[in-house]
PDB file of C-alpha atoms in Angstrom:
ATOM      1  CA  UNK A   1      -0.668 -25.899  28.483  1.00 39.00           C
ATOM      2  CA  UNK A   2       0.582 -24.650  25.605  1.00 43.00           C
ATOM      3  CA  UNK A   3      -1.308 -22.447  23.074  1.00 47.00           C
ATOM      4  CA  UNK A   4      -2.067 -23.835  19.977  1.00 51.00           C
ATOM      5  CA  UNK A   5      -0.847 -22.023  17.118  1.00 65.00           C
ATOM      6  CA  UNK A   6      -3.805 -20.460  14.919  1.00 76.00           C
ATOM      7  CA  UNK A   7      -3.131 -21.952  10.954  1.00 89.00           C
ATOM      8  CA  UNK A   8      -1.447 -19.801   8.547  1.00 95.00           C
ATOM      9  CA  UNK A   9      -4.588 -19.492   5.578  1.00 95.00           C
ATOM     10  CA  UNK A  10      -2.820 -17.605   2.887  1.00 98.00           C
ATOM     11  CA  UNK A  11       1.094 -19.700   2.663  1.00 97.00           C
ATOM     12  CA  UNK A  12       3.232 -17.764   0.302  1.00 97.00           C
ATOM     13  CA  UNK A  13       7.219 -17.304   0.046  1.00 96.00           C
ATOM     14  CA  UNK A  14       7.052 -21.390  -1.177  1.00 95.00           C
ATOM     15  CA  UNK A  15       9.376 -23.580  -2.358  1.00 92.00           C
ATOM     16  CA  UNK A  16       8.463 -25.026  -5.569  1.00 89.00           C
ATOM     17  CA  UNK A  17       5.599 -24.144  -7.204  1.00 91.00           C
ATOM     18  CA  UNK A  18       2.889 -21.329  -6.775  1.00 95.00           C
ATOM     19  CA  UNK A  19      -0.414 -22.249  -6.326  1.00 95.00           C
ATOM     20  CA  UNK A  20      -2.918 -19.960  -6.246  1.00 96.00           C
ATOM     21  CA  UNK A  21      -6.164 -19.839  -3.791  1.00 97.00           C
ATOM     22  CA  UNK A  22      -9.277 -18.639  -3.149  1.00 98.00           C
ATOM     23  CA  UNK A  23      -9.146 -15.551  -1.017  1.00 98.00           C
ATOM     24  CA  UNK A  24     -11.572 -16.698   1.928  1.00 97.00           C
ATOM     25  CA  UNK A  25     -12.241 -13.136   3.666  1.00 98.00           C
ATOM     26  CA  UNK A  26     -14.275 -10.500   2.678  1.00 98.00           C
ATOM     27  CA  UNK A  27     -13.620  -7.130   1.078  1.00 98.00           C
ATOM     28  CA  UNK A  28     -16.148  -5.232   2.677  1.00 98.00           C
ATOM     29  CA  UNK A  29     -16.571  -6.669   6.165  1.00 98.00           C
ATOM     30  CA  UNK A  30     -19.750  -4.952   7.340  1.00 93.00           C
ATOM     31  CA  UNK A  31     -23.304  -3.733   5.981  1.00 88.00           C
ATOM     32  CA  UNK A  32     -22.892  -0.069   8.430  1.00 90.00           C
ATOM     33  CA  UNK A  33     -23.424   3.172   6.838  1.00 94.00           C
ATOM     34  CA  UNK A  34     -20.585   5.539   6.254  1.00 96.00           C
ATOM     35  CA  UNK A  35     -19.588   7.971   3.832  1.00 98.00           C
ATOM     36  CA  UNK A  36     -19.341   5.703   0.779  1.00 98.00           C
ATOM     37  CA  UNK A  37     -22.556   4.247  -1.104  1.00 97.00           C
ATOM     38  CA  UNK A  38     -23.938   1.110  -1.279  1.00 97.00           C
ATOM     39  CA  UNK A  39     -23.112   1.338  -4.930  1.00 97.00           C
ATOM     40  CA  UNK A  40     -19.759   2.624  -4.500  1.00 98.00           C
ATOM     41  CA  UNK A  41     -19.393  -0.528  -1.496  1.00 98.00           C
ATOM     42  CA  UNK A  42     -20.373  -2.508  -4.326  1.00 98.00           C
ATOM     43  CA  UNK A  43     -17.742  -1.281  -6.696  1.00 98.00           C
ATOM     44  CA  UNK A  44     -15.008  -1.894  -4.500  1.00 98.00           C
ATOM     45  CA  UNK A  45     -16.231  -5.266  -3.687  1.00 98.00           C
ATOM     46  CA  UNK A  46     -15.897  -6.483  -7.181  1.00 98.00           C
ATOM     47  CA  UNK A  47     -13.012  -4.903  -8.714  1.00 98.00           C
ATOM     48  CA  UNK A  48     -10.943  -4.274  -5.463  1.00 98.00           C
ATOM     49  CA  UNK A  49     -10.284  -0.773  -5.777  1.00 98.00           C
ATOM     50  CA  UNK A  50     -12.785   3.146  -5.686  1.00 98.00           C
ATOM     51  CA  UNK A  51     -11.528   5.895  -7.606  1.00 98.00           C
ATOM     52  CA  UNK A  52     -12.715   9.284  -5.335  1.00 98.00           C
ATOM     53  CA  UNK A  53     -12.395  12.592  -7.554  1.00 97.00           C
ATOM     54  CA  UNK A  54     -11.938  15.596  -5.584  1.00 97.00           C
ATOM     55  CA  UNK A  55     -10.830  14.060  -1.911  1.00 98.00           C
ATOM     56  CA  UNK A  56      -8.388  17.550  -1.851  1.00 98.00           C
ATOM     57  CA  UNK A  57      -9.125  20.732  -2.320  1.00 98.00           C
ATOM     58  CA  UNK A  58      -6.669  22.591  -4.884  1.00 97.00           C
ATOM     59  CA  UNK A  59      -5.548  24.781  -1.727  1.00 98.00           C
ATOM     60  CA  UNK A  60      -5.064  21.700  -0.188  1.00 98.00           C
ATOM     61  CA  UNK A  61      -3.053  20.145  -2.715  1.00 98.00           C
ATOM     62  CA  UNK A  62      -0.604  23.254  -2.578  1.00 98.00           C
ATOM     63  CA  UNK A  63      -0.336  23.317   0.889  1.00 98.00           C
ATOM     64  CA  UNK A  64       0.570  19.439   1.013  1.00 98.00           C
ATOM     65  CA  UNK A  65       3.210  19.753  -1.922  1.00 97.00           C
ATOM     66  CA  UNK A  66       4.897  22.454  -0.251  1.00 98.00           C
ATOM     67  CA  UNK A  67       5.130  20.247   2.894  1.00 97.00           C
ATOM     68  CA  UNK A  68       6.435  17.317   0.547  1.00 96.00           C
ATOM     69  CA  UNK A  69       9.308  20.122  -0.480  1.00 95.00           C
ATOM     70  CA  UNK A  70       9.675  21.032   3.183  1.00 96.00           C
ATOM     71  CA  UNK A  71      10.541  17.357   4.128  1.00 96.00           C
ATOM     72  CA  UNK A  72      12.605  16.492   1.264  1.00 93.00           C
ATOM     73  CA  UNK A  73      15.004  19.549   2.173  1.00 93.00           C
ATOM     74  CA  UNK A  74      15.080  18.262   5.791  1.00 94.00           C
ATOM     75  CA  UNK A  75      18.757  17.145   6.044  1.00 94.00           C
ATOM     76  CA  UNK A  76      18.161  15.027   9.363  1.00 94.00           C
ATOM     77  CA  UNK A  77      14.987  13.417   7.537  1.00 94.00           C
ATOM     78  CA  UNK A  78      17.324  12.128   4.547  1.00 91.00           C
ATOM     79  CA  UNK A  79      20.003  10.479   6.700  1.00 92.00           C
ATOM     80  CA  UNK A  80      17.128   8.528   8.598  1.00 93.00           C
ATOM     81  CA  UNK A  81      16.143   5.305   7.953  1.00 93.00           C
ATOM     82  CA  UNK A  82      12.445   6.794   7.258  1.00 95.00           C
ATOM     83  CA  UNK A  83      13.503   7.583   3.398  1.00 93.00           C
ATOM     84  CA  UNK A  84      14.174   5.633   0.614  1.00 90.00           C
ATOM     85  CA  UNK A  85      16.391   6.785  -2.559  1.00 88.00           C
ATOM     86  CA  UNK A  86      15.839   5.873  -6.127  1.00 87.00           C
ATOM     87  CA  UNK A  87      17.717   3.314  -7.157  1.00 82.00           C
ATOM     88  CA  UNK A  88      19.574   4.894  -9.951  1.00 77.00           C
ATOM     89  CA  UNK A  89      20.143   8.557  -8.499  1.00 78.00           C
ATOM     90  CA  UNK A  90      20.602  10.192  -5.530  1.00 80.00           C
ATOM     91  CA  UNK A  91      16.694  11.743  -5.194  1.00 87.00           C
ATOM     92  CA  UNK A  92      13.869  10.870  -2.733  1.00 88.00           C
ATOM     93  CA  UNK A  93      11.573   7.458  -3.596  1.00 92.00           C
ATOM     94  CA  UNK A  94      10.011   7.488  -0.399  1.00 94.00           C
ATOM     95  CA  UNK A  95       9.362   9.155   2.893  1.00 96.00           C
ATOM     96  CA  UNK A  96       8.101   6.475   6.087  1.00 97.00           C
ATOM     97  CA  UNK A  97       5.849   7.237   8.970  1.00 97.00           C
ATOM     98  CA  UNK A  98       5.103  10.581   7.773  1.00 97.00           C
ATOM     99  CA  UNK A  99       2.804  10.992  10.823  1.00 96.00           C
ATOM    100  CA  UNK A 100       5.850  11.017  12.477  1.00 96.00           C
ATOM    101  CA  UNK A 101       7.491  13.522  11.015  1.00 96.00           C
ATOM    102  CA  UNK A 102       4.916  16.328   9.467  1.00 97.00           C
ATOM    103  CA  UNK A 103       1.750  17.466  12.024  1.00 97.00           C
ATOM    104  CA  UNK A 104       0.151  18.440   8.379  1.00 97.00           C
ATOM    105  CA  UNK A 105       0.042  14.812   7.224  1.00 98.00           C
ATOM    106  CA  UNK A 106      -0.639  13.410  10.354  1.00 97.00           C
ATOM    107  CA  UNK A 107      -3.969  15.562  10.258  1.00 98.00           C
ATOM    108  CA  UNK A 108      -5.168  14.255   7.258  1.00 98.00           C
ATOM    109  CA  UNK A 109      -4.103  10.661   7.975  1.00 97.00           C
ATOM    110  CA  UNK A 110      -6.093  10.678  11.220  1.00 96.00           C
ATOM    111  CA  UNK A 111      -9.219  12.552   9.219  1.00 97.00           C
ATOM    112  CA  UNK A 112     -12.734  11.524   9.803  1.00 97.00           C
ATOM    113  CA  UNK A 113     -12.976  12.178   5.375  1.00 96.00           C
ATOM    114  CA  UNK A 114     -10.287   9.040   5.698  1.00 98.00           C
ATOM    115  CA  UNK A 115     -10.478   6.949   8.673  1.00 98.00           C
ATOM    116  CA  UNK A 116     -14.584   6.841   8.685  1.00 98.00           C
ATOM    117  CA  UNK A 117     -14.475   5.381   5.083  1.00 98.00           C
ATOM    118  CA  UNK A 118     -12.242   2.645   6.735  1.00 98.00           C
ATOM    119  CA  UNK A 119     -14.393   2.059   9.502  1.00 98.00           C
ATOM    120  CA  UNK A 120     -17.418   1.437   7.039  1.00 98.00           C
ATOM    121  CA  UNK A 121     -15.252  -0.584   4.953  1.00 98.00           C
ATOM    122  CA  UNK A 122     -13.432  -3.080   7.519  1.00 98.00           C
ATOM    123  CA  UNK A 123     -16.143  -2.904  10.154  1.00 98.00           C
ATOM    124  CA  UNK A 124     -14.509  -2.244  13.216  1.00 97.00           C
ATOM    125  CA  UNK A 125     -12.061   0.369  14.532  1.00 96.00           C
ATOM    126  CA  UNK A 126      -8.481   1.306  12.542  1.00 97.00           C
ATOM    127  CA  UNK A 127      -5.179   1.822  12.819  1.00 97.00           C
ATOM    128  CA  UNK A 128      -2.113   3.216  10.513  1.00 97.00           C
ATOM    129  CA  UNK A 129      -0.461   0.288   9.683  1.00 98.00           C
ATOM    130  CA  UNK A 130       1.836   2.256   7.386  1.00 98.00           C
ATOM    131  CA  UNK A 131       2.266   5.362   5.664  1.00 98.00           C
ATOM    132  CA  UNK A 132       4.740   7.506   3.296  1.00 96.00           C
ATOM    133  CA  UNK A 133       4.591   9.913   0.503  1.00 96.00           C
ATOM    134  CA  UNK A 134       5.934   8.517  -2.901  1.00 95.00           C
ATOM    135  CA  UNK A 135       7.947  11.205  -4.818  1.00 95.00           C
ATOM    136  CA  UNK A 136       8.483   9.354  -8.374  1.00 94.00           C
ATOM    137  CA  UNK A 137      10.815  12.315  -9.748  1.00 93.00           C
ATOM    138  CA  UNK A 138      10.583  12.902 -13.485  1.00 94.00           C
ATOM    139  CA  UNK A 139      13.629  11.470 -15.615  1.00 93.00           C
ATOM    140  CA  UNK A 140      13.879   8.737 -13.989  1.00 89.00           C
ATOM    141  CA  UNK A 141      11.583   7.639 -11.002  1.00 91.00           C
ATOM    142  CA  UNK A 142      11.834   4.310 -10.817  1.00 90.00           C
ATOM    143  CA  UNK A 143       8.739   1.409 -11.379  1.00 91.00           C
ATOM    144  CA  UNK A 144       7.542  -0.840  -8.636  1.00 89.00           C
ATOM    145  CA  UNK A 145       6.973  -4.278  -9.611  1.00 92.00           C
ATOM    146  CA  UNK A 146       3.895  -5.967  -9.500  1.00 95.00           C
ATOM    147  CA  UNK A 147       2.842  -7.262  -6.344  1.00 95.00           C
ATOM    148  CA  UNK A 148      -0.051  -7.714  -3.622  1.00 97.00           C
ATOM    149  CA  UNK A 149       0.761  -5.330  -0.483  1.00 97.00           C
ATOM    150  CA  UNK A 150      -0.632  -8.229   1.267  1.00 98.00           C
ATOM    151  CA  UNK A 151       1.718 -10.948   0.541  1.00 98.00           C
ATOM    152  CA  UNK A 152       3.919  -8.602   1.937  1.00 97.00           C
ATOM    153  CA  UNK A 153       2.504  -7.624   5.299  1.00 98.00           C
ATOM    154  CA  UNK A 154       1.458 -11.191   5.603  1.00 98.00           C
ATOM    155  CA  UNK A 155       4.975 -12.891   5.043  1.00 97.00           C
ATOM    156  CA  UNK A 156       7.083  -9.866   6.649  1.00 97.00           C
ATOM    157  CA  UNK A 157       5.124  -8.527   9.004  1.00 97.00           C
ATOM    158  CA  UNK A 158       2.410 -11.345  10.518  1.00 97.00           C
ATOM    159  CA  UNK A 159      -0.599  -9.344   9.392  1.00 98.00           C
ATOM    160  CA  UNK A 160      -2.554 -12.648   9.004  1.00 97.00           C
ATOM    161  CA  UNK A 161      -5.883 -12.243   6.837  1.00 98.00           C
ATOM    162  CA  UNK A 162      -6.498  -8.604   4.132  1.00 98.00           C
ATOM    163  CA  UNK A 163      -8.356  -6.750   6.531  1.00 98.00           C
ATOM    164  CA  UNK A 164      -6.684  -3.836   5.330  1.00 98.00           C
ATOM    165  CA  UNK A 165      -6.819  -1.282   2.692  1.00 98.00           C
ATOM    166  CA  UNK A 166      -4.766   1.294   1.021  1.00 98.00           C
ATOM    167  CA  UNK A 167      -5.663   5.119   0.272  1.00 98.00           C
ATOM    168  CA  UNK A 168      -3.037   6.749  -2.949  1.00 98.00           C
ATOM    169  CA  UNK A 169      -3.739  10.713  -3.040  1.00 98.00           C
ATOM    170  CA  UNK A 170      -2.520  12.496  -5.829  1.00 98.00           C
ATOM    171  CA  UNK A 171      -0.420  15.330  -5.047  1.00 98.00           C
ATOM    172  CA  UNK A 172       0.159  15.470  -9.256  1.00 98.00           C
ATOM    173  CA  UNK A 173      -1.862  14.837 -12.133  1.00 97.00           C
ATOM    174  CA  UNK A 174      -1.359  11.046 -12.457  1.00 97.00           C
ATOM    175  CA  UNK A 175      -0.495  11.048 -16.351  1.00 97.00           C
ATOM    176  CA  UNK A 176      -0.556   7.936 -18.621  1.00 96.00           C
ATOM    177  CA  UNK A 177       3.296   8.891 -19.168  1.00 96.00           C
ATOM    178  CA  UNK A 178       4.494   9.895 -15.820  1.00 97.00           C
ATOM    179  CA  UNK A 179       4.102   6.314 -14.005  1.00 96.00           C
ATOM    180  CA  UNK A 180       0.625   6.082 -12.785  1.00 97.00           C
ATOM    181  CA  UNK A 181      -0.572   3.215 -10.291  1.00 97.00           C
ATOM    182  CA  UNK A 182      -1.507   0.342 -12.602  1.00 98.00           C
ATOM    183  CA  UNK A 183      -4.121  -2.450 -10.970  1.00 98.00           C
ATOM    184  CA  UNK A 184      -5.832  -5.952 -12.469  1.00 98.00           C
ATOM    185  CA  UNK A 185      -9.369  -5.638 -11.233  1.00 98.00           C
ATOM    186  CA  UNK A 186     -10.911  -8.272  -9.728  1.00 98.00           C
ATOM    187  CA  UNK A 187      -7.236  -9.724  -8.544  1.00 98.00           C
ATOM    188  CA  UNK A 188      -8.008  -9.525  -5.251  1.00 98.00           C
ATOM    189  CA  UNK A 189     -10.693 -12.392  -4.953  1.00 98.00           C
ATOM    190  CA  UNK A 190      -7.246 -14.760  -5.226  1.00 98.00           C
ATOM    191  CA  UNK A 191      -3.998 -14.979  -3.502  1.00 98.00           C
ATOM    192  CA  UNK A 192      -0.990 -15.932  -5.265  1.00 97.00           C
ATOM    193  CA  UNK A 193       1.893 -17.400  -3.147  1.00 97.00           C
ATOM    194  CA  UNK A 194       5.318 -16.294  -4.215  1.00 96.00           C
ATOM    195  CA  UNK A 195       8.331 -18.345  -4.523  1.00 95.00           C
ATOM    196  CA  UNK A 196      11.369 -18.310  -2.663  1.00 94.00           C
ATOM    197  CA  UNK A 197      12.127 -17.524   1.215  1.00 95.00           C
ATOM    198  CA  UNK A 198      12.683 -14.018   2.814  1.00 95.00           C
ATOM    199  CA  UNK A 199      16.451 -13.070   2.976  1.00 92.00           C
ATOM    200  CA  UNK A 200      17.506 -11.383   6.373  1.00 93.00           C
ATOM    201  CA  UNK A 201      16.798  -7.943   6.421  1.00 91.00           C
ATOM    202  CA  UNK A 202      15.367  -8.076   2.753  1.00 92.00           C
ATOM    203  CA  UNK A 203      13.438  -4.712   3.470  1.00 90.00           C
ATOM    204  CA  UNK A 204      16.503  -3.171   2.438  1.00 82.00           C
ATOM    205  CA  UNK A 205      16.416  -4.224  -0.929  1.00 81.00           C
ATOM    206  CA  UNK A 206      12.879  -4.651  -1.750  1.00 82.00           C
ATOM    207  CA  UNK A 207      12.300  -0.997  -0.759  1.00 81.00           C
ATOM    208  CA  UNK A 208      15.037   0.203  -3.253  1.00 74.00           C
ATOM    209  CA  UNK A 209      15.140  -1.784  -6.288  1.00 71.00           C
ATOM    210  CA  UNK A 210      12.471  -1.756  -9.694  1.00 66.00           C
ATOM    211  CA  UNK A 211      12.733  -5.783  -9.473  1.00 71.00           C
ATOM    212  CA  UNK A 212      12.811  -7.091  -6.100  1.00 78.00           C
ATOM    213  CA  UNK A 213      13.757 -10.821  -6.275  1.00 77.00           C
ATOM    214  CA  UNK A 214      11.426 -12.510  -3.728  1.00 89.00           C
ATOM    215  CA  UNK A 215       7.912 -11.020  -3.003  1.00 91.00           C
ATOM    216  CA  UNK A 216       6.960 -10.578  -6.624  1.00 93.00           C
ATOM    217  CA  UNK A 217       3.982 -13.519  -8.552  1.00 95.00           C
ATOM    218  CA  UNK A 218       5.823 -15.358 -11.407  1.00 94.00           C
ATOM    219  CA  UNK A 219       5.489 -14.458 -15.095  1.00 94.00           C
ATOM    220  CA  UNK A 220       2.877 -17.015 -15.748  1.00 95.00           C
ATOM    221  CA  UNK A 221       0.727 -16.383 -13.313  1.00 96.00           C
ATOM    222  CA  UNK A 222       0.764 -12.784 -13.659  1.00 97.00           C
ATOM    223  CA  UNK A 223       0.174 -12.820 -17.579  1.00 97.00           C
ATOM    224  CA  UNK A 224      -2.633 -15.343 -16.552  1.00 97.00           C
ATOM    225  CA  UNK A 225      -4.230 -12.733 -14.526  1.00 98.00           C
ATOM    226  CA  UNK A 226      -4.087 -10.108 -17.104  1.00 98.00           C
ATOM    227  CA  UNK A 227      -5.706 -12.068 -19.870  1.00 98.00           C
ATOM    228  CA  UNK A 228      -8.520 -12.569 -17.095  1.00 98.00           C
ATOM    229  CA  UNK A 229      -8.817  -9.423 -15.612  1.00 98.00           C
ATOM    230  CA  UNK A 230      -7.428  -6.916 -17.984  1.00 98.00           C
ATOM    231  CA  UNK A 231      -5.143  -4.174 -16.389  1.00 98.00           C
ATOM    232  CA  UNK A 232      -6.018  -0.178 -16.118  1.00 98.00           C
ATOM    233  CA  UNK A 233      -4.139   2.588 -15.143  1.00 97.00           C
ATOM    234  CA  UNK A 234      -5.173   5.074 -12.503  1.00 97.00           C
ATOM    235  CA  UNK A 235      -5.276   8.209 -14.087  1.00 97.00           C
ATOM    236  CA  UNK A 236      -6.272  12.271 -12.936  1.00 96.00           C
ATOM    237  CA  UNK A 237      -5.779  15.358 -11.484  1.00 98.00           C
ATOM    238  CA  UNK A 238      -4.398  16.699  -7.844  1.00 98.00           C
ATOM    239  CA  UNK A 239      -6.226  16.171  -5.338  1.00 98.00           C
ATOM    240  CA  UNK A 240      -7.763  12.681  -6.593  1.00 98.00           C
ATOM    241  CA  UNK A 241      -7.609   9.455  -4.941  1.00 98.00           C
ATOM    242  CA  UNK A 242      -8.011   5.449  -5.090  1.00 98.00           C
ATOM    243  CA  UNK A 243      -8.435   3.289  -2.027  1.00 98.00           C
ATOM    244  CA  UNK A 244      -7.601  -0.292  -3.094  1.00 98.00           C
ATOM    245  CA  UNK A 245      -7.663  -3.942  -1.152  1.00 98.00           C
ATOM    246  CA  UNK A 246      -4.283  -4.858   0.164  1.00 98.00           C
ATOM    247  CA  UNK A 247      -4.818  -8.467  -1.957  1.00 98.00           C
ATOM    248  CA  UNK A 248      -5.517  -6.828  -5.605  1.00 98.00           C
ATOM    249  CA  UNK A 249      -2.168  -6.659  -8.048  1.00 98.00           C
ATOM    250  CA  UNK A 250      -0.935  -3.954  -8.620  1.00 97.00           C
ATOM    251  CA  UNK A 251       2.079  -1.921  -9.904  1.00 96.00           C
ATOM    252  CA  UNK A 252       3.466   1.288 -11.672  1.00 95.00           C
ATOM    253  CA  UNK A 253       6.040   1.851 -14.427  1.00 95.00           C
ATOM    254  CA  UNK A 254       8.954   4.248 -14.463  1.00 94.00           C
ATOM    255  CA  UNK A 255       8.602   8.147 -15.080  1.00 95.00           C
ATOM    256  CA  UNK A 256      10.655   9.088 -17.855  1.00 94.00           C
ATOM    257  CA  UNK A 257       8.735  12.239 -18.461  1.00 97.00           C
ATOM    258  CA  UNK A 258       9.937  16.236 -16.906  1.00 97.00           C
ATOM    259  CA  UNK A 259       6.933  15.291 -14.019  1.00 96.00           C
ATOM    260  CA  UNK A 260       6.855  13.846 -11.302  1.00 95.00           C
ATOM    261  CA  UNK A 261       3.962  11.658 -10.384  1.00 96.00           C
ATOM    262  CA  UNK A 262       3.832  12.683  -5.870  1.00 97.00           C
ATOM    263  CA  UNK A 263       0.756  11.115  -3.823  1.00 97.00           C
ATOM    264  CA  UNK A 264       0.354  10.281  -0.097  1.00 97.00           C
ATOM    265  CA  UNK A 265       0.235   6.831   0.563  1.00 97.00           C
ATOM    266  CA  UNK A 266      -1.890   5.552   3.693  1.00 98.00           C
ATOM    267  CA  UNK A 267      -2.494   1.835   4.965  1.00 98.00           C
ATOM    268  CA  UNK A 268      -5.664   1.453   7.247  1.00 98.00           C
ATOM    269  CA  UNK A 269      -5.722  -2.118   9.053  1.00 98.00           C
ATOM    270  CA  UNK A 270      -8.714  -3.112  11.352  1.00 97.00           C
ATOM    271  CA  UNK A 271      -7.342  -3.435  14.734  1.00 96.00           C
ATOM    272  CA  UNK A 272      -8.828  -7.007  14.951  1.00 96.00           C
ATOM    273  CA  UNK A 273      -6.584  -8.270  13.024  1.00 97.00           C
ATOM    274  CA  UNK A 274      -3.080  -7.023  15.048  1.00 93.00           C
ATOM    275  CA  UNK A 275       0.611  -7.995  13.809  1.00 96.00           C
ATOM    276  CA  UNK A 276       1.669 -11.413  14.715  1.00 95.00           C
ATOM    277  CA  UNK A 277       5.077 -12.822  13.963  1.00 96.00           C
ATOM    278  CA  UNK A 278       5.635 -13.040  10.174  1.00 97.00           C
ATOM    279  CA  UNK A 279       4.689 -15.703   8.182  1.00 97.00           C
ATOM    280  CA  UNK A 280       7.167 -16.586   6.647  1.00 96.00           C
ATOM    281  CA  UNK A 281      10.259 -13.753   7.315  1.00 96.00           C
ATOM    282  CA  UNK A 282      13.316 -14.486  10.101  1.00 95.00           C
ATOM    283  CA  UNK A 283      11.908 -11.445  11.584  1.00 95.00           C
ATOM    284  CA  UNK A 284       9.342  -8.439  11.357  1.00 96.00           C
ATOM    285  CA  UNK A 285      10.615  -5.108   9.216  1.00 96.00           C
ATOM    286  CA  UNK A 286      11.378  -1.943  11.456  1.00 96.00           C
ATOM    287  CA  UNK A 287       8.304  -0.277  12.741  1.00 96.00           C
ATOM    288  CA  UNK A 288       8.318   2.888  10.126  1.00 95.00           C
ATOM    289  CA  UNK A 289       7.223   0.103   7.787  1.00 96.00           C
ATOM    290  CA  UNK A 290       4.897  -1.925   9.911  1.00 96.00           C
ATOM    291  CA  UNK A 291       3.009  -0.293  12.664  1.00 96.00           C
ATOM    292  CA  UNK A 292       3.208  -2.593  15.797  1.00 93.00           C
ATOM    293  CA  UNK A 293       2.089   0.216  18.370  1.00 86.00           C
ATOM    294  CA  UNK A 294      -1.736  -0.108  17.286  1.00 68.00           C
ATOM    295  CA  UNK A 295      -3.319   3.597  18.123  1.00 61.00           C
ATOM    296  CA  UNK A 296      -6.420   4.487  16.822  1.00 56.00           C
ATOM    297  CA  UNK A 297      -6.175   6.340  13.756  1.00 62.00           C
ATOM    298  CA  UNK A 298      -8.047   8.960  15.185  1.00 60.00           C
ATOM    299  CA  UNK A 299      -6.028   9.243  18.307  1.00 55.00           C
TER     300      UNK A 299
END
């Protein structure tokens, strides 16, 4: 017999028009204790994101931004297809699977400060579905659009419901000028469908350019969600961080100030809810974007 194949609950990449939906999972998946509060659970569950001050120490901090110098002057590293330019000039956007690359990261990303807030969180065990380190240069780092991470990993890489979160560290101060992470609270409690179908091999552009054209809500519905949910930027020193829902809206403007807005980037998924075959791509993006080898994050 043939299996029958499970429904896809959150369509997106449509032709025609958007239509928004009820998200039908839960943030928080479980009632366990762990390191966050019940009010800080709470939090989270409502807006879809946690700011937590002082995650790094500042000797911490130094130590990671000298590793984030270390691998951006690793000329094997740049000609891999683990790193990302800026669009506009030729200076480091992004660095892939940094677990891969720098024992120092991969410490931190397989932390019990990190991976036992994500246990609490999605209620079972996790893995790194994807990580990088963001360098947003000054004079020029360019914006990401807005967009839900999970309309991505959905319709690209067959993660099939947001049992996933991310974790931003600040290796900078996040400044109101320098292109801090900018979120609509509360946007997560919907999913927005976006129009337009996945071109082959589209990671290549969407990683690279301020305004990818598929992947991105439309005008009205995103000015719809910011008259209803307002929008807030992210804001603090080193050594901060956020940990927001892979559903909730979110984006960052370009840094056209002398400094450069650096954080760690980290994607915790519950290992219940494996990759499938995309959604709604021809096929899944390269593994440095989307983890298909499922260790524990601990391992």
């Amino acid at each position: 017999m043939t299996a029958t194949a499970r429904p896809d609950l959150y369509p997106t990449r449509v032709l025609g028009e958007s239509v928004p939906q009820p998200r039908i999972d839960p943030t928080v998946w479980g009632n366990g204790p762990g390191p966050l509060s019940r009010e800080q659970l709470e939090r989270y569950e409502s807006s879809g994101y946690l700011v937590l001050d002082g995650l790094l120490s500042d000797q911490e901090v130094k130590t990671y931004l000298a590793e984030l110098q270390r691998l951006s002057e690793d000329p094997v590293l740049r000609a891999s297809e683990r790193v990302i330019l800026e669009p506009e000039f030729d200076q480091l956007r992004s660095v892939f699977e940094v677990e891969k690359v720098s024992e120092l990261f991969a410490e931190l990303l397989r932390s019990p400060r990190l991976t036992d807030i994500a246990r609490q969180v999605l209620d079972s065990e996790v893995y790194i579905h994807q990580s990088r380190v963001n360098y947003k240069p000054g004079f020029g780092g360019a914006p990401f659009h807005w967009h839900s991470d999970f309309e991505t990993w959905h319709s690209e890489d067959g993660m099939r419901q947001p049992r996933a979160f991310s974790f931003s560290i600040s290796l900078t101060e996040n400044h109101p000028f320098n292109g801090p992470l900018m979120v609509m609270p509360g946007t997560h409690k919907s999913f927005i469908p976006t129009i337009g179908e996945t071109p082959q091999n589209y990671h290549e552009e969407s990683l690279r350019v301020a305004s990818p054209s598929v992947g991105s809500p439309d005008q009205r519905h995103l000015t719809r969600m910011a008259e209803e949910h307002g929008i807030e930027q992210i804001t603090g020193p080193a050594g901060s961080a956020v940990m927001f829902d892979s559903n909730l809206l979110h984006g960052s403007n370009g840094n056209l100030s002398p400094f450069a807005r650096s954080n760690i980037f980290i994607v915790y998924n519950s290992v219940e809810n494996k990759l499938e075959a995309p959604f709604a791509a021809p096929k899944p993006r390269p593994q440095h974007l989307s983890n298909r080898e499922f260790p524990s994050a601990s391992a």
